[in-house]
Amino acid sequence: MGNSGNINIKELAQRLNLSKSTVSRAFRGHSDINLETKERILKVAKELNYQPNHHASNLRAQQSKNIAIIVPEIANNFFSQAIDGIETVARERGYHLLIYLTADNFESEVAYVNDLYNGRADGIIMSVSGEANDHSYMNKLEKKHIPLVFFDRVYDDINTAKVTTNDYASSFEATMHLIEAGCKNIAFLVTNKQLSIGKKRMQGYLDALKHSGLPFRDELIVDCSNDINKNYDILTHAFKTLAIDGVFASVERLAFAAYYVCHDMNINIPNQVKVISFSSLEIAPLLNPALTTITQPAYDMGVQAATLLFRMFAGEEAVNDQVVLSSKIITRNSTL
Amino acid sequence: MGNSGNINIKELAQRLNLSKSTVSRAFRGHSDINLETKERILKVAKELNYQPNHHASNLRAQQSKNIAIIVPEIANNFFSQAIDGIETVARERGYHLLIYLTADNFESEVAYVNDLYNGRADGIIMSVSGEANDHSYMNKLEKKHIPLVFFDRVYDDINTAKVTTNDYASSFEATMHLIEAGCKNIAFLVTNKQLSIGKKRMQGYLDALKHSGLPFRDELIVDCSNDINKNYDILTHAFKTLAIDGVFASVERLAFAAYYVCHDMNINIPNQVKVISFSSLEIAPLLNPALTTITQPAYDMGVQAATLLFRMFAGEEAVNDQVVLSSKIITRNSTL
DNA sequence: TTGTATGCGTTATCAT
DNA sequence: ATGATAACGCATACAA
């Protein structure tokens, strides 16, 4: 038997009475090779379960056919749908997907990126962690010629391709929607005010208030955490003290927290408080009450991000490409 | 400048006036090396962004430090939570995660598995596609010494480590719950009757009927698809014709479909129809009405699956390990 | 059309 | 403690 099941090109060539090069040619597209020889090789290869070793091939080719996806979390409607989109494009092109979860931890993010300088991935698609820090470390990627595409949550100061949605405009619109529904004390729920995405959404909120002549109250910007229990407490306190009659959640998770709190405090949605939220939840209509959402084209964003990355692989200077897709506000009972 | 940003061990050694071997030693744990030399090497390496090439290292070591995860879909509460669990364990051990989505397509599954014989991954964690077919092709993995762990959706005839939940028992219990709530005509919603997981859950349903002396009606086994519109039609027809007063959804998605249909047909849940479902939805309490669920420990299953895989990496004969975790029935308003 | 030889970047063995 | 060298498995340039 020998080392059963670990046949390499050399052994295969011996069994076929051919040279390694000829066998190799059978597996590559180009290079001349006799059709019959090729078929004979492939047939035996299949029988013996031979496949060219990935590391050896890639060491020569200096590429991995891997794409690294770095996201804060995966158990999240938005990100899982986006990954789905990336997968569709990557699979078409024969690329593989590596997944990294930062849990919004900046150190993890840095560690992952640093771990990708070694050829494990040919490119990176990333939605950045929530923490505000020095991210110049990312510039090293450029030096290594590893293409990078940001999506949704981006670092504005890093010069690379980006796929985002019209956060400012839809936030403005969402806030106007609440105002038109009669809300006067609208809370804006954020997880991280510093993050560019939080800023843009907040700016839309602020400008809508101003546009409508409503006063801005700093307390109504409710800075939440990633901890579900803490958020419950934060929101409970907010509802107790702020006379809130409208909630704009910049992130799905915070809308759910608001639902739980309102339920427990016997606050009726939408009669006493109206709620709108960024959300990719497909069953938003099934909630009690059905949630009015600003729905981002998550899947499509993934497709676009992957497409940009492949453009960069092809040598096109896509670094400056900024794709902006539109979110859609879907009105449901929570803002009736 | 030269080929900027693509420094290798040879160049690094030259700049340091050292040999490749010494530089290499600085990066590996073992082998003797002068501490000062080591620090000097690491310092310069960091400055130049040098990292040992992944393909070269792995070609030598004959391993990739990659784990392949093959699942039907990722935009799914259960699977994304399970992946989260796998990630936690894998990250701890310095392993990377490759993700493959089969969309319940058997050909894709086969293609992916076949694509993993080449060293790209050291092991596979898999939840199988829904189609019933000949899966003996998987035995090749064993020959290649690529450890395999199934979770949740398994092929019973493939002899390898498995992580599942007590599907039969919890299905029995779930059905009993409906019966005790007064249901007489309980529909069982499946996506694929052939798949082992569907069978086990169905058996629990059947035995509970028998146990309670309720008649079994074949029409009440409602075979659904993966297409959301088709399911809507199938269920609408079922509700129109079968006098259903209870629904047991073997899969989350089908419970949602039932919710939509009931809403549109003005069927009140739980007054006219009670609904229970396998589900990993974290916001089940927020649904209208709150959904009674059989909740699988998704995250934990991922952790267990990964742990088993590492045990196999370590050479332990875990092939026969069958971990069975318990699901939990959480009663909510949909079965009140 | 096929074979020979070299190098991809690393690490382990053996020498010094 | 450090250096020279072979080998991991493959794919190409060149020779035949």
PDB file of N, CA and C (backbone and C1' of nucleotides) in Angstrom, chain B residues 9 24 30 50 53 60, chain C residues 9-14:
ATOM      1  N   ILE B   9      12.348  34.824   2.465  1.00  0.00           N
ATOM      2  CA  ILE B   9      13.321  34.518   3.514  1.00  0.00           C
ATOM      3  C   ILE B   9      14.758  34.732   3.036  1.00  0.00           C
ATOM      4  N   SER B  24      14.847  31.250   9.437  1.00  0.00           N
ATOM      5  CA  SER B  24      13.716  30.344   9.609  1.00  0.00           C
ATOM      6  C   SER B  24      13.538  29.975  11.071  1.00  0.00           C
ATOM      7  N   HIS B  30      11.033  25.623  17.966  1.00  0.00           N
ATOM      8  CA  HIS B  30      12.173  24.805  18.350  1.00  0.00           C
ATOM      9  C   HIS B  30      13.500  25.262  17.737  1.00  0.00           C
ATOM     10  N   TYR B  50       7.792  41.077   6.598  1.00  0.00           N
ATOM     11  CA  TYR B  50       8.026  39.714   6.149  1.00  0.00           C
ATOM     12  C   TYR B  50       7.217  38.722   6.968  1.00  0.00           C
ATOM     13  N   ASN B  53       6.054  32.430   3.858  1.00  0.00           N
ATOM     14  CA  ASN B  53       5.015  32.130   2.875  1.00  0.00           C
ATOM     15  C   ASN B  53       4.220  30.888   3.261  1.00  0.00           C
ATOM     16  N   ARG B  60       5.702  21.990   2.818  1.00  0.00           N
ATOM     17  CA  ARG B  60       6.613  21.182   3.632  1.00  0.00           C
ATOM     18  C   ARG B  60       5.860  20.421   4.708  1.00  0.00           C
TER      19      ARG B  60
ATOM     20  P    DG C   9       9.566  33.008  -4.238  1.00  0.00           P
ATOM     21  O5'  DG C   9       9.494  32.329  -2.804  1.00  0.00           O
ATOM     22  C5'  DG C   9       8.241  32.194  -2.165  1.00  0.00           C
ATOM     23  C4'  DG C   9       8.415  31.358  -0.929  1.00  0.00           C
ATOM     24  C3'  DG C   9       9.456  31.904   0.048  1.00  0.00           C
ATOM     25  O3'  DG C   9       8.819  32.025   1.297  1.00  0.00           O
ATOM     26  C1'  DG C   9       9.816  29.604  -0.392  1.00  0.00           C
ATOM     27  P    DT C  10       9.582  32.402   2.594  1.00  0.00           P
ATOM     28  O5'  DT C  10       9.733  30.995   3.321  1.00  0.00           O
ATOM     29  C5'  DT C  10       8.608  30.271   3.563  1.00  0.00           C
ATOM     30  C4'  DT C  10       8.836  28.826   3.903  1.00  0.00           C
ATOM     31  C3'  DT C  10       9.670  28.566   5.148  1.00  0.00           C
ATOM     32  O3'  DT C  10       8.758  28.202   6.183  1.00  0.00           O
ATOM     33  C1'  DT C  10      10.184  27.050   3.353  1.00  0.00           C
ATOM     34  P    DT C  11       9.348  28.098   7.641  1.00  0.00           P
ATOM     35  O5'  DT C  11       9.935  26.606   7.681  1.00  0.00           O
ATOM     36  C5'  DT C  11       9.039  25.512   7.600  1.00  0.00           C
ATOM     37  C4'  DT C  11       9.844  24.238   7.637  1.00  0.00           C
ATOM     38  C3'  DT C  11      10.689  24.035   8.887  1.00  0.00           C
ATOM     39  O3'  DT C  11      10.599  22.657   9.220  1.00  0.00           O
ATOM     40  C1'  DT C  11      12.048  23.882   7.001  1.00  0.00           C
ATOM     41  P    DA C  12      10.793  22.198  10.705  1.00  0.00           P
ATOM     42  O5'  DA C  12      11.606  20.839  10.564  1.00  0.00           O
ATOM     43  C5'  DA C  12      11.190  19.871   9.613  1.00  0.00           C
ATOM     44  C4'  DA C  12      12.374  19.022   9.189  1.00  0.00           C
ATOM     45  C3'  DA C  12      13.269  18.581  10.354  1.00  0.00           C
ATOM     46  O3'  DA C  12      13.666  17.234  10.135  1.00  0.00           O
ATOM     47  C1'  DA C  12      14.529  19.826   8.779  1.00  0.00           C
ATOM     48  P    DT C  13      14.418  16.465  11.305  1.00  0.00           P
ATOM     49  O5'  DT C  13      15.730  15.923  10.591  1.00  0.00           O
ATOM     50  C5'  DT C  13      15.695  15.596   9.197  1.00  0.00           C
ATOM     51  C4'  DT C  13      17.109  15.607   8.643  1.00  0.00           C
ATOM     52  C3'  DT C  13      18.176  15.140   9.636  1.00  0.00           C
ATOM     53  O3'  DT C  13      19.047  14.217   8.986  1.00  0.00           O
ATOM     54  C1'  DT C  13      18.765  17.237   8.753  1.00  0.00           C
ATOM     55  P    DC C  14      20.034  13.256   9.861  1.00  0.00           P
ATOM     56  O5'  DC C  14      21.461  13.815   9.443  1.00  0.00           O
ATOM     57  C5'  DC C  14      21.721  14.142   8.074  1.00  0.00           C
ATOM     58  C4'  DC C  14      22.781  15.220   8.015  1.00  0.00           C
ATOM     59  C3'  DC C  14      23.956  14.985   8.961  1.00  0.00           C
ATOM     60  O3'  DC C  14      25.132  14.795   8.186  1.00  0.00           O
ATOM     61  C1'  DC C  14      23.252  17.247   8.978  1.00  0.00           C
TER      62       DC C  14
END
